[in-house]
Amino acid sequence: MKSLTALVLIVACADAYVVNPGPKYPATKGYVWPAPQQQLSIETYYSVNVQKFAFKASETCNILYNAQHRYLEIIQTQVPALGRIKVSNDNNYLGELAQVTINLTDICDDNAYPNIDMDESYILNVAEDGASISAQTVWGALRAMETFSQLLYLAEDGISTRINTTSIVDSPRFPHRGILVDTSRHFIPLEQLKQIIDAMTFNKLNVFHWHIVDDQSFPFVSMTFPELSAQGAYHPQLYVYSPDDVAEIIEYSRQRGIRVIPEFDSPGHTRSWGISHPELLTPCNSIQQGSYGPMDPTKNLTYTFVEDLFAEVRKMFRDQFIHLGGDEVDFDCWESDDNITAFMTEKNITSYANLEGYYIQKILDAVDKLNFSSIVWEEVFSNGVNLPNETIVHVWRDWSGNSWVETMYQVTKMGKTGLLSACWYLDHLTTGGDWQTFYECEPTEFGGTPEQTKLLLGGEACMWSEVVNQYNIVQRIFPRASAAAEKLWSAKVENIDTNFVSRRLEEHVCRMNKRGIPAQPPNAAGFCL
C-alpha cells in the first residue's frame, strides 16, 4: 500500500511539473482587438509594401490628414517588411495592395470634438478589386484605420507583409469606453499621459477620465485661483498641469477621437484645496487639532468658490460632461461641528447623507448653469439626491463582489443612465493574467429589462495611483484594460474561448510593444517577433 501511495505521489508530481517548450499561448496573426461586430475573412491575400503603401481620402481635414500620416508610420514600424514575395503556384495571392480609399459621408470638420453621440461605425473591405473604408464620420474612419493596421501580419517567410481578403462591418457596443487616470496621488507627466492615450486608441477606447486632483495634491493650475496649485501641488512648478498642458492633452486626444472628462471630486477628497483655502473645509479640531474634513456645506462662500472654479474649467475642457465625484465622504468631521449641527436643524436635514445631498444638489445646479452635464459616483444616487435626467451615475463599489449588480439595477430602474467600473479596478492586482477576471465581467448582467440595459452607457477601467507613477503606470494599465475595452466594444459572447482570447491578446500586446507602449506580458512564457 505504501508503494502504491508513493507511486501516485511521483506521478502527481511529475504531472505538476510538465512544461512544454515554446510559448504557452502562441500568438495569432492579423486578428483585430477588440473583435469587430461582423468579420468575414478568407484565404486569398495581398502583399503590402509598407514603404509604398498609402491612404487616399475622398475628403480630408487636419484630423484625417494627421491620422493617415500617423498610421502610415505605425504600419511601417509595426511590420518592417522588405516588400512583396509572390509564390508562383500560390493561387490565393492577389498581388500587391497599394492603397486604401477612405470615403466619408459627413463633412470632415476640423472644429469638431468627439462626444457622447459621435458615430464610430465603419465598413472596411479588402476585396479582389482593392481596399476601401466607408464611414459616416471622421471618428469612424479613425477606428477603421486602426482595424486595418491590425489586419496586417508578417508572413511565414519572415520578410513579407500580408493582409487577407476581409469584410468588416463594425461599431461599438457602448458609446462610453474609458480609462480613469488619477494624477493626484502620484503626478503623471504628459509623456506618460500621451502613451496612455495612444494605447487607448489602439484598443478603441474613447474617454480619458482625468481624475486630476484629490486629497494628496492639487496639480491643476487655475488662473482664477492660482494659489490652489501653488500651495496644494507637490511642487508648484514641476508637478503641475498648466492651462497649456491641459490644452495639449485635450488636442492630442481629439486628434485620436478621444474625449477628455475632468473630475473635481467633492465634498470629500478635497484636503489639498484647504492648504490655500482652509475656510472651504470643515475643521475637525475635536477629532485632531489642526485637521480638516470635507467641504463645509453651510457656507455660501463654498458654493461661489466652486462655481467660479468650474466656470474656468468649463472654458478649458470642451466635453459636455464633468465628473463631480461625491464618493467616500467621511461624516465624522461634520458630526463633530456645532455649526453644521445647527445648520442641519435650521434646514430640517435629518442625516449626514442628506447633508451631502444638499451640497451635491447645489453643485449640480451650479454646473447646469455653466452648460455642463454631470457624472457622479454611485453614493450620490444611493443617498437620494434628486439627479437631473442627463446626470450619469458611475457604479464602482464592491469590485470584488456582485453588489454592483443591485446598484446598477436600481440606477436603471429609476430611469438613470449608468457607467460601470466595479469590475475593472486596475490598482487591484492578482497573480498572473488577471485580465481574465476583467474579461469575464459582463456589464449587462445585472438583471435589468431590455429598457434598463439600454440605459447602460458603458464603463471605465480605473487606475488609481497610490502605487503607480510615471515609471510603471502604463504597463499596469495595459493589457489589463484591453479586456475591458473588448467587453465594451465587441458583441456579447455567451461561451468565451479563453485559450483563443489569450492567443489574440498575445498578438495585441506584441503589437502595442512595437508601437512603443510598454504593455506587460498578458499570460505566461512567450515572445514577440
Short mmCIF file of C-alpha atoms in Angstrom, two decimals:
data_model
loop_
_atom_site.label_atom_id
_atom_site.label_comp_id
_atom_site.label_asym_id
_atom_site.label_seq_id
_atom_site.Cartn_x
_atom_site.Cartn_y
_atom_site.Cartn_z
CA MET A 1 0.00 0.00 0.00
CA LYS A 2 2.87 2.36 0.84
CA SER A 3 4.50 1.59 -2.53
CA LEU A 4 1.25 2.37 -4.36
CA THR A 5 0.88 5.67 -2.48
CA ALA A 6 4.46 6.62 -3.33
CA LEU A 7 3.86 5.81 -6.99
CA VAL A 8 0.74 8.01 -7.06
CA LEU A 9 2.67 10.88 -5.50
CA ILE A 10 5.50 10.52 -8.02
CA VAL A 11 3.06 10.57 -10.93
CA ALA A 12 1.20 13.57 -9.49
CA CYS A 13 4.43 15.49 -9.01
CA ALA A 14 5.60 14.59 -12.50
CA ASP A 15 2.34 15.88 -13.99
CA ALA A 16 2.56 19.08 -11.96
CA TYR A 17 5.96 19.96 -13.38
CA VAL A 18 5.43 19.06 -17.03
CA VAL A 19 6.32 22.15 -19.07
CA ASN A 20 6.45 22.11 -22.83
CA PRO A 21 8.95 24.30 -24.71
CA GLY A 22 7.70 27.36 -26.52
CA PRO A 23 5.01 29.90 -25.65
CA LYS A 24 2.02 28.70 -23.68
CA TYR A 25 -0.30 30.69 -25.94
CA PRO A 26 1.13 31.09 -29.47
CA ALA A 27 0.14 34.49 -30.80
CA THR A 28 -2.39 34.79 -33.58
CA LYS A 29 -1.60 36.71 -36.77
CA GLY A 30 -3.70 39.54 -38.12
CA TYR A 31 -6.51 39.31 -35.57
CA VAL A 32 -8.22 42.54 -34.54
CA TRP A 33 -8.56 43.74 -30.94
CA PRO A 34 -11.26 44.48 -29.91
CA ALA A 35 -13.07 41.96 -32.09
CA PRO A 36 -15.27 43.57 -34.77
CA GLN A 37 -19.03 43.12 -34.68
CA GLN A 38 -19.02 41.32 -38.04
CA GLN A 39 -15.99 39.98 -39.88
CA LEU A 40 -15.55 37.58 -42.78
CA SER A 41 -12.02 36.67 -43.86
CA ILE A 42 -10.92 34.13 -46.46
CA GLU A 43 -7.61 32.64 -47.56
CA THR A 44 -6.92 34.92 -50.53
CA TYR A 45 -4.49 37.67 -49.65
CA TYR A 46 -2.48 40.66 -50.79
CA SER A 47 1.09 41.53 -50.05
CA VAL A 48 1.75 45.08 -48.84
CA ASN A 49 4.90 47.06 -49.42
CA VAL A 50 4.65 49.16 -46.29
CA GLN A 51 7.15 51.72 -47.57
CA LYS A 52 4.99 52.48 -50.64
CA PHE A 53 1.51 51.97 -49.22
CA ALA A 54 -0.88 54.97 -48.95
CA PHE A 55 -4.30 56.00 -47.69
CA LYS A 56 -6.40 58.01 -50.15
CA ALA A 57 -9.27 60.04 -48.71
CA SER A 58 -12.13 61.43 -50.80
CA GLU A 59 -12.33 64.34 -48.40
CA THR A 60 -9.75 65.45 -45.90
CA CYS A 61 -9.25 67.69 -42.90
CA ASN A 62 -6.41 68.02 -40.44
CA ILE A 63 -7.76 65.26 -38.18
CA LEU A 64 -7.94 62.76 -41.03
CA TYR A 65 -4.75 64.03 -42.68
CA ASN A 66 -2.81 63.65 -39.43
CA ALA A 67 -4.28 60.20 -38.84
CA GLN A 68 -3.19 59.00 -42.28
CA HIS A 69 0.40 60.01 -41.59
CA ARG A 70 0.24 58.56 -38.08
CA TYR A 71 -0.99 55.20 -39.32
CA LEU A 72 1.48 55.04 -42.16
CA GLU A 73 4.23 55.44 -39.58
CA ILE A 74 2.60 52.82 -37.34
CA ILE A 75 2.33 50.35 -40.20
CA GLN A 76 5.93 50.86 -41.23
CA THR A 77 7.12 50.39 -37.65
CA GLN A 78 4.80 47.52 -36.80
CA VAL A 79 5.68 45.29 -39.75
CA PRO A 80 9.09 46.32 -41.13
CA ALA A 81 8.89 44.00 -44.13
CA LEU A 82 11.02 44.20 -47.29
CA GLY A 83 8.18 44.07 -49.80
CA ARG A 84 6.04 41.55 -51.58
CA ILE A 85 7.07 37.94 -52.12
CA LYS A 86 5.00 36.06 -54.68
CA VAL A 87 4.96 32.28 -54.74
CA SER A 88 4.30 31.35 -58.39
CA ASN A 89 1.99 28.44 -57.62
CA ASP A 90 0.02 30.20 -54.86
CA ASN A 91 -3.49 30.64 -56.26
CA ASN A 92 -4.53 32.66 -53.18
CA TYR A 93 -2.16 35.51 -53.97
CA LEU A 94 -3.95 38.61 -55.35
CA GLY A 95 -0.94 40.86 -55.90
CA GLU A 96 0.25 43.96 -54.11
CA LEU A 97 -2.16 46.25 -52.25
CA ALA A 98 -1.01 49.80 -52.87
CA GLN A 99 -3.68 51.87 -51.13
CA VAL A 100 -6.91 52.04 -49.15
CA THR A 101 -9.53 54.58 -50.18
CA ILE A 102 -11.43 56.39 -47.41
CA ASN A 103 -14.96 57.62 -48.09
CA LEU A 104 -16.75 59.85 -45.57
CA THR A 105 -20.46 60.63 -45.67
CA ASP A 106 -20.28 63.69 -43.41
CA ILE A 107 -18.08 66.72 -43.85
CA CYS A 108 -14.77 66.34 -42.06
CA ASP A 109 -14.88 69.27 -39.64
CA ASP A 110 -11.61 70.37 -38.08
CA ASN A 111 -13.50 72.20 -35.35
CA ALA A 112 -15.35 69.08 -34.22
CA TYR A 113 -14.74 67.38 -30.89
CA PRO A 114 -15.57 63.78 -30.05
CA ASN A 115 -18.71 63.49 -27.93
CA ILE A 116 -21.09 61.01 -26.32
CA ASP A 117 -23.20 60.85 -29.52
CA MET A 118 -20.40 60.52 -32.06
CA ASP A 119 -20.78 57.86 -34.76
CA GLU A 120 -17.79 55.48 -34.67
CA SER A 121 -19.21 52.91 -37.10
CA TYR A 122 -17.38 51.93 -40.27
CA ILE A 123 -17.19 49.37 -43.06
CA LEU A 124 -13.82 48.01 -44.15
CA ASN A 125 -13.47 45.90 -47.27
CA VAL A 126 -10.33 44.25 -48.57
CA ALA A 127 -11.59 42.65 -51.77
CA GLU A 128 -10.26 41.41 -55.11
CA ASP A 129 -10.83 44.87 -56.62
CA GLY A 130 -8.98 46.72 -53.84
CA ALA A 131 -9.48 48.01 -50.30
CA SER A 132 -11.84 50.68 -49.01
CA ILE A 133 -13.08 52.30 -45.81
CA SER A 134 -16.56 53.79 -45.57
CA ALA A 135 -17.64 55.80 -42.54
CA GLN A 136 -20.26 58.36 -41.67
CA THR A 137 -17.79 60.49 -39.67
CA VAL A 138 -14.10 61.04 -39.25
CA TRP A 139 -14.33 59.25 -35.88
CA GLY A 140 -15.47 56.08 -37.64
CA ALA A 141 -12.66 56.48 -40.16
CA LEU A 142 -10.13 56.63 -37.30
CA ARG A 143 -11.45 53.36 -35.87
CA ALA A 144 -11.34 51.77 -39.33
CA MET A 145 -7.71 52.78 -39.88
CA GLU A 146 -6.83 51.19 -36.55
CA THR A 147 -8.56 47.99 -37.62
CA PHE A 148 -6.78 47.97 -40.98
CA SER A 149 -3.40 48.37 -39.31
CA GLN A 150 -4.12 45.35 -37.11
CA LEU A 151 -5.11 43.12 -40.05
CA LEU A 152 -1.55 43.29 -41.42
CA TYR A 153 0.71 40.43 -40.41
CA LEU A 154 4.17 39.11 -41.15
CA ALA A 155 4.07 36.07 -43.41
CA GLU A 156 5.82 32.78 -42.66
CA ASP A 157 8.72 33.79 -44.91
CA GLY A 158 9.56 36.41 -42.29
CA ILE A 159 10.03 39.25 -44.77
CA SER A 160 6.69 39.98 -46.43
CA THR A 161 3.61 41.73 -45.07
CA ARG A 162 0.21 40.27 -45.88
CA ILE A 163 -3.44 41.08 -45.45
CA ASN A 164 -6.24 38.62 -46.13
CA THR A 165 -9.38 39.34 -48.10
CA THR A 166 -11.67 40.63 -45.39
CA SER A 167 -15.07 42.26 -44.97
CA ILE A 168 -15.81 44.04 -41.68
CA VAL A 169 -18.94 45.86 -40.54
CA ASP A 170 -18.21 47.36 -37.15
CA SER A 171 -19.48 49.73 -34.49
CA PRO A 172 -19.08 49.99 -30.71
CA ARG A 173 -21.43 48.16 -28.39
CA PHE A 174 -21.36 51.06 -25.89
CA PRO A 175 -20.73 54.77 -26.56
CA HIS A 176 -18.68 55.41 -23.37
CA ARG A 177 -15.49 53.33 -23.11
CA GLY A 178 -12.94 54.89 -20.85
CA ILE A 179 -9.94 54.83 -18.59
CA LEU A 180 -9.72 56.82 -15.36
CA VAL A 181 -6.24 58.09 -14.53
CA ASP A 182 -5.56 59.56 -11.10
CA THR A 183 -2.86 62.26 -11.26
CA SER A 184 -3.05 63.38 -7.63
CA ARG A 185 -1.60 60.52 -5.57
CA HIS A 186 1.36 60.46 -7.95
CA PHE A 187 1.92 63.13 -10.57
CA ILE A 188 1.92 61.62 -14.07
CA PRO A 189 3.88 63.64 -16.68
CA LEU A 190 2.44 64.47 -20.09
CA GLU A 191 4.67 61.91 -21.79
CA GLN A 192 3.05 59.03 -19.95
CA LEU A 193 -0.44 60.51 -20.31
CA LYS A 194 0.10 60.60 -24.07
CA GLN A 195 1.29 56.99 -24.03
CA ILE A 196 -1.91 56.02 -22.26
CA ILE A 197 -3.97 57.96 -24.81
CA ASP A 198 -2.11 56.28 -27.67
CA ALA A 199 -2.77 52.86 -26.16
CA MET A 200 -6.42 53.79 -25.70
CA THR A 201 -6.56 54.46 -29.44
CA PHE A 202 -5.08 51.02 -30.18
CA ASN A 203 -7.87 49.50 -28.03
CA LYS A 204 -10.69 51.71 -29.41
CA LEU A 205 -11.30 53.32 -26.02
CA ASN A 206 -12.74 56.81 -26.32
CA VAL A 207 -12.90 58.56 -22.91
CA PHE A 208 -9.93 59.81 -20.91
CA HIS A 209 -11.38 60.40 -17.42
CA TRP A 210 -8.87 62.73 -15.81
CA HIS A 211 -9.12 62.47 -12.01
CA ILE A 212 -6.87 65.46 -11.85
CA VAL A 213 -6.93 66.48 -8.13
CA ASP A 214 -7.58 64.80 -4.78
CA ASP A 215 -6.67 64.97 -1.07
CA GLN A 216 -2.97 64.48 -1.65
CA SER A 217 -2.23 67.17 -4.23
CA PHE A 218 -3.81 69.81 -6.47
CA PRO A 219 -1.74 69.83 -9.68
CA PHE A 220 -4.33 71.68 -11.80
CA VAL A 221 -3.17 75.26 -12.35
CA SER A 222 -6.14 77.61 -12.07
CA MET A 223 -5.77 81.13 -13.37
CA THR A 224 -8.73 82.16 -11.20
CA PHE A 225 -7.24 80.65 -8.04
CA PRO A 226 -3.51 80.12 -8.74
CA GLU A 227 -2.87 79.57 -5.03
CA LEU A 228 -4.60 76.17 -5.23
CA SER A 229 -1.70 74.61 -7.13
CA ALA A 230 0.95 77.00 -5.83
CA GLN A 231 0.34 75.64 -2.33
CA GLY A 232 -1.54 72.41 -2.98
CA ALA A 233 0.63 70.70 -5.61
CA TYR A 234 3.60 68.54 -4.63
CA HIS A 235 5.75 71.18 -6.33
CA PRO A 236 4.37 74.45 -7.76
CA GLN A 237 6.41 74.27 -10.98
CA LEU A 238 7.50 70.68 -11.50
CA TYR A 239 4.33 68.77 -10.64
CA VAL A 240 1.52 70.82 -12.12
CA TYR A 241 -0.61 70.93 -15.26
CA SER A 242 -0.68 74.40 -16.74
CA PRO A 243 -3.53 75.61 -18.98
CA ASP A 244 -1.24 74.91 -21.94
CA ASP A 245 -0.66 71.35 -20.69
CA VAL A 246 -4.38 70.77 -20.36
CA ALA A 247 -5.00 72.17 -23.85
CA GLU A 248 -2.25 69.93 -25.22
CA ILE A 249 -3.80 66.78 -23.74
CA ILE A 250 -7.27 67.75 -25.00
CA GLU A 251 -5.99 68.34 -28.54
CA TYR A 252 -3.82 65.21 -28.52
CA SER A 253 -6.89 63.23 -27.52
CA ARG A 254 -9.19 64.95 -30.01
CA GLN A 255 -6.91 64.02 -32.88
CA ARG A 256 -7.43 60.37 -31.85
CA GLY A 257 -11.17 60.57 -31.30
CA ILE A 258 -10.92 60.54 -27.50
CA ARG A 259 -12.96 62.69 -25.14
CA VAL A 260 -11.35 64.25 -22.05
CA ILE A 261 -13.62 64.44 -18.99
CA PRO A 262 -12.18 66.17 -15.90
CA GLU A 263 -13.08 65.14 -12.36
CA PHE A 264 -13.03 67.58 -9.45
CA ASP A 265 -14.24 65.39 -6.61
CA SER A 266 -16.09 66.99 -3.68
CA PRO A 267 -17.21 67.43 -0.93
CA GLY A 268 -14.75 64.76 0.20
CA HIS A 269 -11.26 64.20 -1.27
CA THR A 270 -10.61 67.95 -1.03
CA ARG A 271 -7.89 68.23 1.61
CA SER A 272 -5.41 69.74 -0.87
CA TRP A 273 -7.87 72.55 -1.60
CA GLY A 274 -7.70 73.55 2.05
CA ILE A 275 -3.98 74.25 2.12
CA SER A 276 -4.61 77.59 0.44
CA HIS A 277 -8.30 77.89 1.37
CA PRO A 278 -8.95 76.30 4.77
CA GLU A 279 -12.17 78.30 5.03
CA LEU A 280 -13.71 75.95 2.45
CA LEU A 281 -13.31 72.87 4.64
CA THR A 282 -14.87 71.73 7.89
CA PRO A 283 -12.43 71.96 10.84
CA CYS A 284 -12.05 68.75 12.85
CA ASN A 285 -10.27 70.08 15.93
CA SER A 286 -12.32 67.92 18.28
CA ILE A 287 -11.00 64.85 16.47
CA GLN A 288 -7.44 66.05 15.84
CA GLN A 289 -6.14 69.56 16.39
CA GLY A 290 -5.48 71.34 13.11
CA SER A 291 -7.20 68.71 10.95
CA TYR A 292 -9.88 69.27 8.32
CA GLY A 293 -12.65 67.21 6.79
CA PRO A 294 -14.98 67.60 3.77
CA MET A 295 -16.14 70.86 2.28
CA ASP A 296 -18.23 72.97 4.65
CA PRO A 297 -21.72 72.80 3.13
CA THR A 298 -23.12 75.56 5.39
CA LYS A 299 -21.23 78.47 3.78
CA ASN A 300 -22.29 80.37 0.69
CA LEU A 301 -18.58 81.01 0.15
CA THR A 302 -18.08 77.29 -0.56
CA TYR A 303 -20.55 77.31 -3.45
CA THR A 304 -19.44 80.59 -5.01
CA PHE A 305 -15.81 79.38 -4.90
CA VAL A 306 -16.63 76.06 -6.58
CA GLU A 307 -18.82 77.76 -9.17
CA ASP A 308 -16.05 80.24 -10.05
CA LEU A 309 -13.54 77.40 -10.37
CA PHE A 310 -15.90 75.35 -12.54
CA ALA A 311 -16.57 78.36 -14.76
CA GLU A 312 -12.86 78.33 -15.59
CA VAL A 313 -12.90 74.56 -16.05
CA ARG A 314 -15.86 74.90 -18.44
CA LYS A 315 -13.80 77.21 -20.68
CA MET A 316 -10.80 74.85 -20.74
CA PHE A 317 -12.45 71.45 -21.19
CA ARG A 318 -14.55 71.00 -24.29
CA ASP A 319 -16.57 67.92 -23.40
CA GLN A 320 -20.22 68.17 -22.41
CA PHE A 321 -19.58 66.31 -19.15
CA ILE A 322 -17.75 66.98 -15.90
CA HIS A 323 -17.33 64.36 -13.18
CA LEU A 324 -18.35 65.79 -9.81
CA GLY A 325 -17.26 62.84 -7.66
CA GLY A 326 -19.29 62.66 -4.46
CA ASP A 327 -17.75 59.42 -3.15
CA GLU A 328 -16.34 58.36 0.21
CA VAL A 329 -17.44 61.34 2.29
CA ASP A 330 -16.34 60.87 5.92
CA PHE A 331 -19.14 62.18 8.12
CA ASP A 332 -17.15 62.16 11.40
CA CYS A 333 -15.94 65.71 10.97
CA TRP A 334 -19.41 67.02 10.13
CA GLU A 335 -20.79 65.22 13.19
CA SER A 336 -18.26 66.97 15.44
CA ASP A 337 -19.02 70.50 14.21
CA ASP A 338 -21.61 72.54 16.15
CA ASN A 339 -22.20 74.95 13.26
CA ILE A 340 -23.12 72.09 10.96
CA THR A 341 -25.45 70.60 13.57
CA ALA A 342 -27.23 73.95 13.91
CA PHE A 343 -27.41 74.31 10.13
CA MET A 344 -28.99 70.87 9.77
CA THR A 345 -31.58 71.74 12.40
CA GLU A 346 -32.40 75.01 10.65
CA LYS A 347 -32.76 73.34 7.24
CA ASN A 348 -34.55 70.26 8.64
CA ILE A 349 -31.83 67.98 7.31
CA THR A 350 -32.10 64.75 9.27
CA SER A 351 -29.00 62.79 8.20
CA TYR A 352 -25.45 63.41 7.07
CA ALA A 353 -26.18 61.55 3.84
CA ASN A 354 -28.92 64.11 3.24
CA LEU A 355 -26.47 66.88 4.09
CA GLU A 356 -24.15 65.57 1.38
CA GLY A 357 -27.18 65.51 -0.89
CA TYR A 358 -27.85 69.16 -0.08
CA TYR A 359 -24.28 70.03 -1.07
CA ILE A 360 -24.32 67.98 -4.26
CA GLN A 361 -27.68 69.42 -5.30
CA LYS A 362 -26.29 72.95 -5.15
CA ILE A 363 -23.19 71.90 -7.11
CA LEU A 364 -25.38 70.21 -9.73
CA ASP A 365 -27.37 73.42 -10.09
CA ALA A 366 -24.14 75.40 -10.47
CA VAL A 367 -22.70 73.23 -13.25
CA ASP A 368 -26.07 73.20 -15.00
CA LYS A 369 -25.86 77.00 -15.26
CA LEU A 370 -22.43 76.54 -16.87
CA ASN A 371 -23.88 74.24 -19.56
CA PHE A 372 -22.09 71.23 -18.08
CA SER A 373 -23.74 67.83 -17.78
CA SER A 374 -22.62 65.84 -14.77
CA ILE A 375 -21.35 62.41 -13.79
CA VAL A 376 -21.41 61.37 -10.13
CA TRP A 377 -20.19 58.37 -8.18
CA GLU A 378 -22.89 55.98 -7.04
CA GLU A 379 -23.06 57.26 -3.42
CA VAL A 380 -24.80 60.40 -4.68
CA PHE A 381 -27.59 58.28 -6.17
CA SER A 382 -27.74 55.97 -3.15
CA ASN A 383 -28.11 58.96 -0.84
CA GLY A 384 -31.26 60.01 -2.67
CA VAL A 385 -30.07 63.19 -4.40
CA ASN A 386 -32.61 64.42 -6.96
CA LEU A 387 -30.47 63.99 -10.06
CA PRO A 388 -31.26 65.61 -13.43
CA ASN A 389 -32.16 63.07 -16.12
CA GLU A 390 -28.92 63.71 -18.02
CA THR A 391 -26.73 63.04 -14.95
CA ILE A 392 -24.81 59.77 -15.28
CA VAL A 393 -24.35 57.51 -12.23
CA HIS A 394 -20.92 55.89 -12.05
CA VAL A 395 -21.10 52.49 -10.30
CA TRP A 396 -17.86 51.43 -8.65
CA ARG A 397 -18.29 49.85 -5.22
CA ASP A 398 -17.54 46.26 -4.20
CA TRP A 399 -15.37 45.47 -7.19
CA SER A 400 -14.59 42.05 -5.67
CA GLY A 401 -18.25 41.06 -5.28
CA ASN A 402 -21.51 41.43 -7.11
CA SER A 403 -23.28 44.20 -5.21
CA TRP A 404 -22.72 46.45 -8.24
CA VAL A 405 -25.42 44.34 -9.87
CA GLU A 406 -28.07 45.58 -7.44
CA THR A 407 -26.84 49.18 -7.68
CA MET A 408 -26.92 49.19 -11.48
CA TYR A 409 -30.34 47.60 -11.38
CA GLN A 410 -31.66 50.35 -9.10
CA VAL A 411 -29.98 53.13 -11.13
CA THR A 412 -31.54 51.98 -14.38
CA LYS A 413 -34.88 51.13 -12.73
CA MET A 414 -35.10 54.80 -11.76
CA GLY A 415 -34.53 55.74 -15.40
CA LYS A 416 -30.96 57.00 -14.86
CA THR A 417 -28.06 56.25 -17.17
CA GLY A 418 -25.13 54.35 -15.70
CA LEU A 419 -21.44 53.61 -16.15
CA LEU A 420 -19.72 50.54 -14.76
CA SER A 421 -16.26 50.43 -13.18
CA ALA A 422 -16.76 47.94 -10.32
CA CYS A 423 -15.27 45.05 -12.36
CA TRP A 424 -12.28 46.94 -13.70
CA TYR A 425 -10.16 48.37 -10.87
CA LEU A 426 -6.65 48.28 -12.28
CA ASP A 427 -4.96 49.15 -8.98
CA HIS A 428 -6.08 45.78 -7.55
CA LEU A 429 -3.64 43.06 -8.57
CA THR A 430 -3.74 39.29 -8.58
CA THR A 431 -1.12 36.81 -9.73
CA GLY A 432 -0.75 36.03 -13.42
CA GLY A 433 -3.07 37.11 -16.19
CA ASP A 434 -5.71 38.81 -14.08
CA TRP A 435 -7.10 40.37 -17.26
CA GLN A 436 -9.18 37.20 -17.50
CA THR A 437 -11.16 38.27 -14.41
CA PHE A 438 -11.83 41.62 -16.08
CA TYR A 439 -12.83 39.85 -19.27
CA GLU A 440 -15.35 37.63 -17.52
CA CYS A 441 -17.33 40.63 -16.25
CA GLU A 442 -20.41 41.11 -18.41
CA PRO A 443 -21.73 44.63 -17.81
CA THR A 444 -25.30 43.88 -18.92
CA GLU A 445 -25.82 41.02 -16.48
CA PHE A 446 -27.47 42.96 -13.69
CA GLY A 447 -30.98 41.58 -14.08
CA GLY A 448 -32.47 44.57 -15.83
CA THR A 449 -35.12 44.65 -18.53
CA PRO A 450 -34.13 45.46 -22.13
CA GLU A 451 -35.17 49.05 -21.45
CA GLN A 452 -32.90 49.17 -18.40
CA THR A 453 -29.99 47.67 -20.31
CA LYS A 454 -30.26 50.47 -22.88
CA LEU A 455 -29.54 52.93 -20.05
CA LEU A 456 -26.07 51.44 -19.52
CA LEU A 457 -23.78 53.78 -21.46
CA GLY A 458 -20.62 51.71 -20.98
CA GLY A 459 -17.84 51.79 -18.44
CA GLU A 460 -14.31 52.68 -17.42
CA ALA A 461 -11.25 50.87 -16.16
CA CYS A 462 -9.82 52.80 -13.18
CA MET A 463 -6.13 53.39 -12.47
CA TRP A 464 -5.80 54.93 -9.02
CA SER A 465 -2.22 55.99 -8.47
CA GLU A 466 -1.30 55.21 -4.85
CA VAL A 467 1.28 52.65 -6.03
CA VAL A 468 1.98 53.74 -9.60
CA ASN A 469 3.92 56.63 -11.04
CA GLN A 470 5.41 57.56 -14.40
CA TYR A 471 7.68 54.51 -14.34
CA ASN A 472 5.06 51.78 -14.08
CA ILE A 473 1.60 53.20 -14.77
CA VAL A 474 1.36 52.33 -18.48
CA GLN A 475 2.32 48.69 -18.02
CA ARG A 476 -0.09 48.41 -15.07
CA ILE A 477 -2.92 49.61 -17.28
CA PHE A 478 -2.20 47.58 -20.41
CA PRO A 479 -3.07 44.97 -21.46
CA ARG A 480 -5.38 44.58 -18.45
CA ALA A 481 -7.58 47.45 -19.65
CA SER A 482 -7.66 45.79 -23.08
CA ALA A 483 -10.03 43.22 -21.55
CA ALA A 484 -12.48 45.94 -20.56
CA ALA A 485 -12.03 47.56 -23.98
CA GLU A 486 -13.19 44.43 -25.78
CA LYS A 487 -16.13 43.93 -23.42
CA LEU A 488 -17.25 47.49 -24.14
CA TRP A 489 -16.72 47.46 -27.93
CA SER A 490 -17.41 43.92 -29.14
CA ALA A 491 -20.62 41.90 -29.23
CA LYS A 492 -21.57 39.88 -26.16
CA VAL A 493 -20.13 36.35 -26.24
CA GLU A 494 -22.01 33.61 -24.39
CA ASN A 495 -19.26 30.98 -24.28
CA ILE A 496 -15.80 32.53 -24.10
CA ASP A 497 -12.93 30.54 -25.59
CA THR A 498 -10.31 31.75 -23.09
CA ASN A 499 -7.50 29.95 -24.89
CA PHE A 500 -8.20 31.75 -28.17
CA VAL A 501 -8.69 35.10 -26.45
CA SER A 502 -5.31 34.58 -24.75
CA ARG A 503 -3.65 33.95 -28.12
CA ARG A 504 -5.25 37.06 -29.59
CA LEU A 505 -4.11 39.15 -26.62
CA GLU A 506 -0.55 37.83 -27.04
CA GLU A 507 -0.58 39.26 -30.56
CA HIS A 508 -2.13 42.52 -29.41
CA VAL A 509 0.43 43.05 -26.65
CA CYS A 510 3.28 42.50 -29.11
CA ARG A 511 1.55 44.94 -31.44
CA MET A 512 1.38 47.58 -28.69
CA ASN A 513 5.01 46.92 -27.72
CA LYS A 514 6.12 47.53 -31.31
CA ARG A 515 4.22 50.81 -31.24
CA GLY A 516 6.11 51.98 -28.16
CA ILE A 517 3.60 51.01 -25.46
CA PRO A 518 5.31 49.10 -22.60
CA ALA A 519 2.34 46.76 -22.11
CA GLN A 520 3.23 43.86 -19.84
CA PRO A 521 3.05 40.19 -20.98
CA PRO A 522 -0.56 39.05 -20.63
CA ASN A 523 -0.33 35.37 -19.84
CA ALA A 524 2.78 33.26 -19.38
CA ALA A 525 6.01 32.42 -21.18
CA GLY A 526 6.19 33.73 -24.74
CA PHE A 527 7.94 36.09 -27.14
CA CYS A 528 7.31 38.81 -29.71
CA LEU A 529 8.68 38.57 -33.24
#
